Amino acid sequence: NAGVTQTPKFRVLKTGQSMTLLCAQDMNHEYMYWYRQDPGMGLRLIHYSVGEGTTAKGEVPDGYNVSRLKKQNFLLGLESAAPSQTSVYFCASSYPLLTGKSTDTQYFGPGTRLTVL
Amino acid sequence: GEDVEQSLFLSVREGDSSVINCTYTDSSSTYLYWYKQEPGAGLQLLTYIFSNMDMKQDQRLTVLLNKKDKHLSLRIADTQTGDSAIYFCAEKVGSGGYQKVTFGIGTKLQVIP
């Protein structure tokens, strides 16, 4: 199993450009998440999904959109990038607690380092 | 609301024990987790504890939970240079459906050879 993979690993954008970050997991997890990590602020949840075709807003959703067309993929889009979106982005996935299969441990990807100039 | 607090930095000598502390505010936590992040990598689960437990031991790791004070600690025995990383405390709250996980800002552990 590859676990959770993210592409790209690094990206530099100019203000106003758009891009999509791809997250893929091969563990058949129901839940998927997008976080951003900034110095001194820890991890903040951007959007999450509890299943294929569903998405929901997290703590800091503004400026981002997401889609979960397939269970294994969770896409994070930036329509018009801003310097404030310079960050490291992490995708994670988990089984929901209700299934009894796990403690809803989140498995993280290696991250995408995004710089917006 | 949920809030998880940790100190930012801890420095220990190789071979000593490390104790990383965390406080949380929501008394309805179901699970509490410790994640480890090595440089340039994502977070990796180290251990977790159910909210109805007081202690959990896993090899060099000991987790202590004081529910009255809403205090969680992670003790690493015989700390090695490979333990140098950022350690995140996290709590899960709620029951049924989606249950939010809130992460602390992370404690950077520096192990001095």
Coordinates of C-alpha atoms in Angstrom, one line a residue:
Chain A
N1 CA 0.0 0.0 0.0
A2 CA 1.2 3.5 -0.9
G3 CA -0.9 5.0 1.9
V4 CA -1.7 8.7 1.3
T5 CA 0.1 10.4 -1.6
Q6 CA 0.0 14.0 -2.6
T7 CA 1.0 15.8 -5.8
P8 CA 2.8 18.0 -6.4
K9 CA 5.4 18.1 -3.6
F10 CA 6.4 21.7 -4.3
R11 CA 4.8 24.5 -6.3
V12 CA 5.4 28.2 -6.7
L13 CA 2.5 30.4 -8.0
K14 CA 2.0 34.0 -8.8
T15 CA -0.8 35.9 -7.2
G16 CA -4.0 35.2 -9.0
Q17 CA -3.0 31.9 -10.6
S18 CA -5.0 28.8 -10.0
M19 CA -4.0 25.3 -9.2
T20 CA -5.3 22.0 -7.9
L21 CA -3.6 19.8 -5.3
L22 CA -4.3 16.1 -5.7
C23 CA -4.6 13.6 -2.8
A24 CA -5.0 9.9 -3.3
Q25 CA -5.3 7.1 -0.8
D26 CA -5.4 3.3 -1.3
M27 CA -6.7 2.3 2.1
N28 CA -10.4 2.4 1.2
H29 CA -10.9 5.1 3.8
E30 CA -14.2 6.9 4.0
Y31 CA -13.0 10.2 5.4
M32 CA -10.5 12.6 3.8
Y33 CA -9.2 15.9 5.0
W34 CA -7.2 18.9 3.8
Y35 CA -5.1 20.8 6.3
R36 CA -2.7 23.7 6.1
Q37 CA 0.2 24.0 8.4
D38 CA 1.7 27.4 9.2
P39 CA 4.4 28.3 11.7
G40 CA 3.0 28.9 15.2
M41 CA -0.5 27.9 14.2
G42 CA -0.3 24.1 14.0
L43 CA -2.7 22.3 11.7
R44 CA -5.9 23.9 10.6
L45 CA -8.6 22.1 8.8
I46 CA -9.6 23.6 5.4
H47 CA -12.2 21.1 4.1
Y48 CA -13.1 17.5 4.7
S49 CA -15.2 14.8 3.2
V50 CA -17.1 11.9 4.8
G51 CA -17.6 10.0 1.7
E52 CA -17.6 10.0 -2.1
G53 CA -19.5 12.9 -3.5
T54 CA -19.7 14.8 -0.2
T55 CA -17.6 17.7 1.1
A56 CA -17.8 20.1 4.1
K57 CA -16.1 23.2 5.3
G58 CA -13.5 23.1 8.0
E59 CA -12.0 25.8 10.1
V60 CA -10.4 27.9 7.3
P61 CA -12.3 27.2 4.0
D62 CA -12.2 30.6 2.4
G63 CA -10.3 30.8 -0.9
Y64 CA -10.4 27.0 -1.4
N65 CA -12.7 24.5 -3.1
V66 CA -12.7 20.7 -2.9
S67 CA -14.1 17.8 -4.8
R68 CA -14.5 14.1 -4.0
L69 CA -15.7 12.5 -7.2
K70 CA -14.0 9.2 -6.4
K71 CA -13.6 7.6 -3.0
Q72 CA -9.8 7.4 -3.3
N73 CA -9.2 11.0 -4.4
F74 CA -9.7 14.4 -2.7
L75 CA -8.8 17.5 -4.7
L76 CA -8.1 20.9 -3.3
G77 CA -8.4 23.9 -5.6
L78 CA -7.2 27.4 -5.3
E79 CA -9.0 29.5 -7.9
S80 CA -7.1 32.7 -7.4
A81 CA -4.0 32.2 -5.2
A82 CA -3.0 34.9 -2.7
P83 CA 0.2 35.2 -0.7
S84 CA -1.7 34.4 2.5
Q85 CA -2.1 30.9 1.0
T86 CA 1.6 30.3 1.2
S87 CA 1.7 27.2 3.4
V88 CA 2.4 23.5 3.6
Y89 CA -0.7 21.5 2.8
F90 CA -1.4 18.1 4.2
C91 CA -4.0 15.6 3.1
A92 CA -5.2 12.9 5.5
S93 CA -7.6 10.0 5.5
S94 CA -9.3 7.8 8.0
Y95 CA -12.0 5.2 8.7
P96 CA -14.9 6.8 10.6
L97 CA -15.2 5.8 14.3
L98 CA -18.7 4.3 13.7
T99 CA -17.4 1.4 11.6
G100 CA -15.5 0.0 14.6
K101 CA -12.6 -0.7 12.4
S102 CA -10.3 1.8 13.9
T103 CA -9.9 4.7 16.3
D104 CA -10.3 7.1 13.4
T105 CA -6.6 7.5 13.3
Q106 CA -5.7 9.9 10.5
Y107 CA -3.1 8.9 8.0
F108 CA -1.2 11.8 6.5
G109 CA 0.4 12.4 3.2
P110 CA 3.9 13.9 2.9
G111 CA 2.7 17.4 2.2
T112 CA 2.7 20.0 -0.6
R113 CA 4.8 23.1 0.0
L114 CA 3.1 26.0 -1.8
T115 CA 4.6 29.5 -2.2
V116 CA 2.5 32.3 -3.6
L117 CA 4.5 35.3 -4.8
Chain B
G1 CA -15.0 25.2 21.8
E2 CA -12.1 22.9 21.5
D3 CA -8.7 24.1 22.2
V4 CA -5.5 22.1 22.6
E5 CA -2.4 23.8 24.0
Q6 CA 1.3 22.6 24.0
S7 CA 4.6 24.2 24.8
L8 CA 6.6 25.1 21.7
F9 CA 10.0 23.6 22.5
L10 CA 11.7 21.0 24.6
S11 CA 15.4 20.1 24.7
V12 CA 16.8 16.9 26.3
R13 CA 20.0 15.0 26.3
E14 CA 20.3 11.7 24.6
G15 CA 19.4 8.9 27.0
D16 CA 17.3 11.1 29.3
S17 CA 13.5 10.9 29.4
S18 CA 11.4 13.5 27.6
V19 CA 8.0 14.6 28.8
I20 CA 5.8 16.5 26.4
N21 CA 2.7 18.1 27.9
C22 CA -0.6 19.1 26.5
T23 CA -3.8 20.6 27.9
Y24 CA -7.2 20.5 26.3
T25 CA -10.5 22.2 27.1
D26 CA -13.3 19.9 25.9
S27 CA -14.3 17.4 28.6
S28 CA -16.2 15.3 26.1
S29 CA -13.1 14.1 24.3
T30 CA -13.4 10.5 23.2
Y31 CA -9.8 9.8 22.0
L32 CA -6.6 11.7 22.5
Y33 CA -3.6 11.2 20.2
W34 CA 0.0 11.9 19.9
Y35 CA 1.4 12.4 16.4
K36 CA 5.0 12.8 15.3
Q37 CA 6.2 14.9 12.4
E38 CA 9.8 14.5 11.2
P39 CA 11.3 17.3 9.0
G40 CA 9.7 17.5 5.6
A41 CA 7.2 14.8 6.3
G42 CA 3.6 14.4 7.2
L43 CA 2.3 13.5 10.7
Q44 CA 2.4 10.0 11.8
L45 CA 0.4 8.5 14.7
L46 CA 2.6 7.5 17.6
T47 CA 0.0 6.4 20.1
Y48 CA -3.5 7.2 21.3
I49 CA -5.5 6.8 24.5
F50 CA -9.2 6.3 25.1
S51 CA -10.7 9.0 27.3
N52 CA -11.7 6.5 29.9
M53 CA -8.1 5.4 30.5
D54 CA -5.5 6.9 32.8
M55 CA -2.4 5.5 31.3
K56 CA -1.1 3.6 28.3
Q57 CA 2.4 2.2 27.8
D58 CA 3.8 1.2 24.4
Q59 CA 7.5 0.3 24.5
R60 CA 9.4 3.5 25.2
L61 CA 6.3 5.6 25.2
T62 CA 4.0 6.3 28.2
V63 CA 0.9 8.4 27.9
L64 CA -0.7 9.7 31.0
L65 CA -4.2 11.3 31.0
N66 CA -5.5 13.4 33.9
K67 CA -9.2 14.0 33.0
K68 CA -9.8 16.2 36.0
D69 CA -7.1 18.6 34.9
K70 CA -7.6 17.9 31.2
H71 CA -3.9 17.2 30.9
L72 CA -2.2 14.8 28.6
S73 CA 1.5 13.9 28.6
L74 CA 3.8 11.8 26.5
R75 CA 6.9 10.4 28.1
I76 CA 9.6 9.0 25.9
A77 CA 12.1 6.9 27.8
D78 CA 15.8 6.7 26.8
T79 CA 15.4 9.5 24.2
Q80 CA 17.4 9.0 21.0
T81 CA 18.5 11.5 18.4
G82 CA 16.0 9.9 16.1
D83 CA 13.2 11.1 18.4
S84 CA 14.0 14.7 17.4
A85 CA 10.8 15.9 15.7
I86 CA 7.6 17.9 16.3
Y87 CA 5.0 16.2 18.5
F88 CA 1.4 17.0 18.1
C89 CA -1.3 16.4 20.7
A90 CA -4.8 16.0 19.3
E91 CA -8.3 15.4 20.7
K92 CA -11.4 14.0 19.2
V93 CA -14.7 15.2 20.5
G94 CA -18.3 14.4 19.8
S95 CA -20.3 11.3 19.2
G96 CA -22.0 9.9 16.1
G97 CA -21.3 11.0 12.6
Y98 CA -18.3 13.2 11.9
Q99 CA -16.2 13.9 14.9
K100 CA -13.8 16.8 14.8
V101 CA -10.1 16.3 15.6
T102 CA -8.4 19.4 17.0
F103 CA -4.6 19.5 16.9
G104 CA -2.2 21.5 19.1
I105 CA 0.5 23.6 17.5
G106 CA 3.1 21.1 18.2
T107 CA 6.1 20.7 20.5
K108 CA 9.5 20.6 18.9
L109 CA 11.7 18.1 20.6
Q110 CA 15.5 18.6 20.3
V111 CA 17.7 15.7 21.4
I112 CA 21.3 16.7 22.2
P113 CA 23.8 14.0 21.6

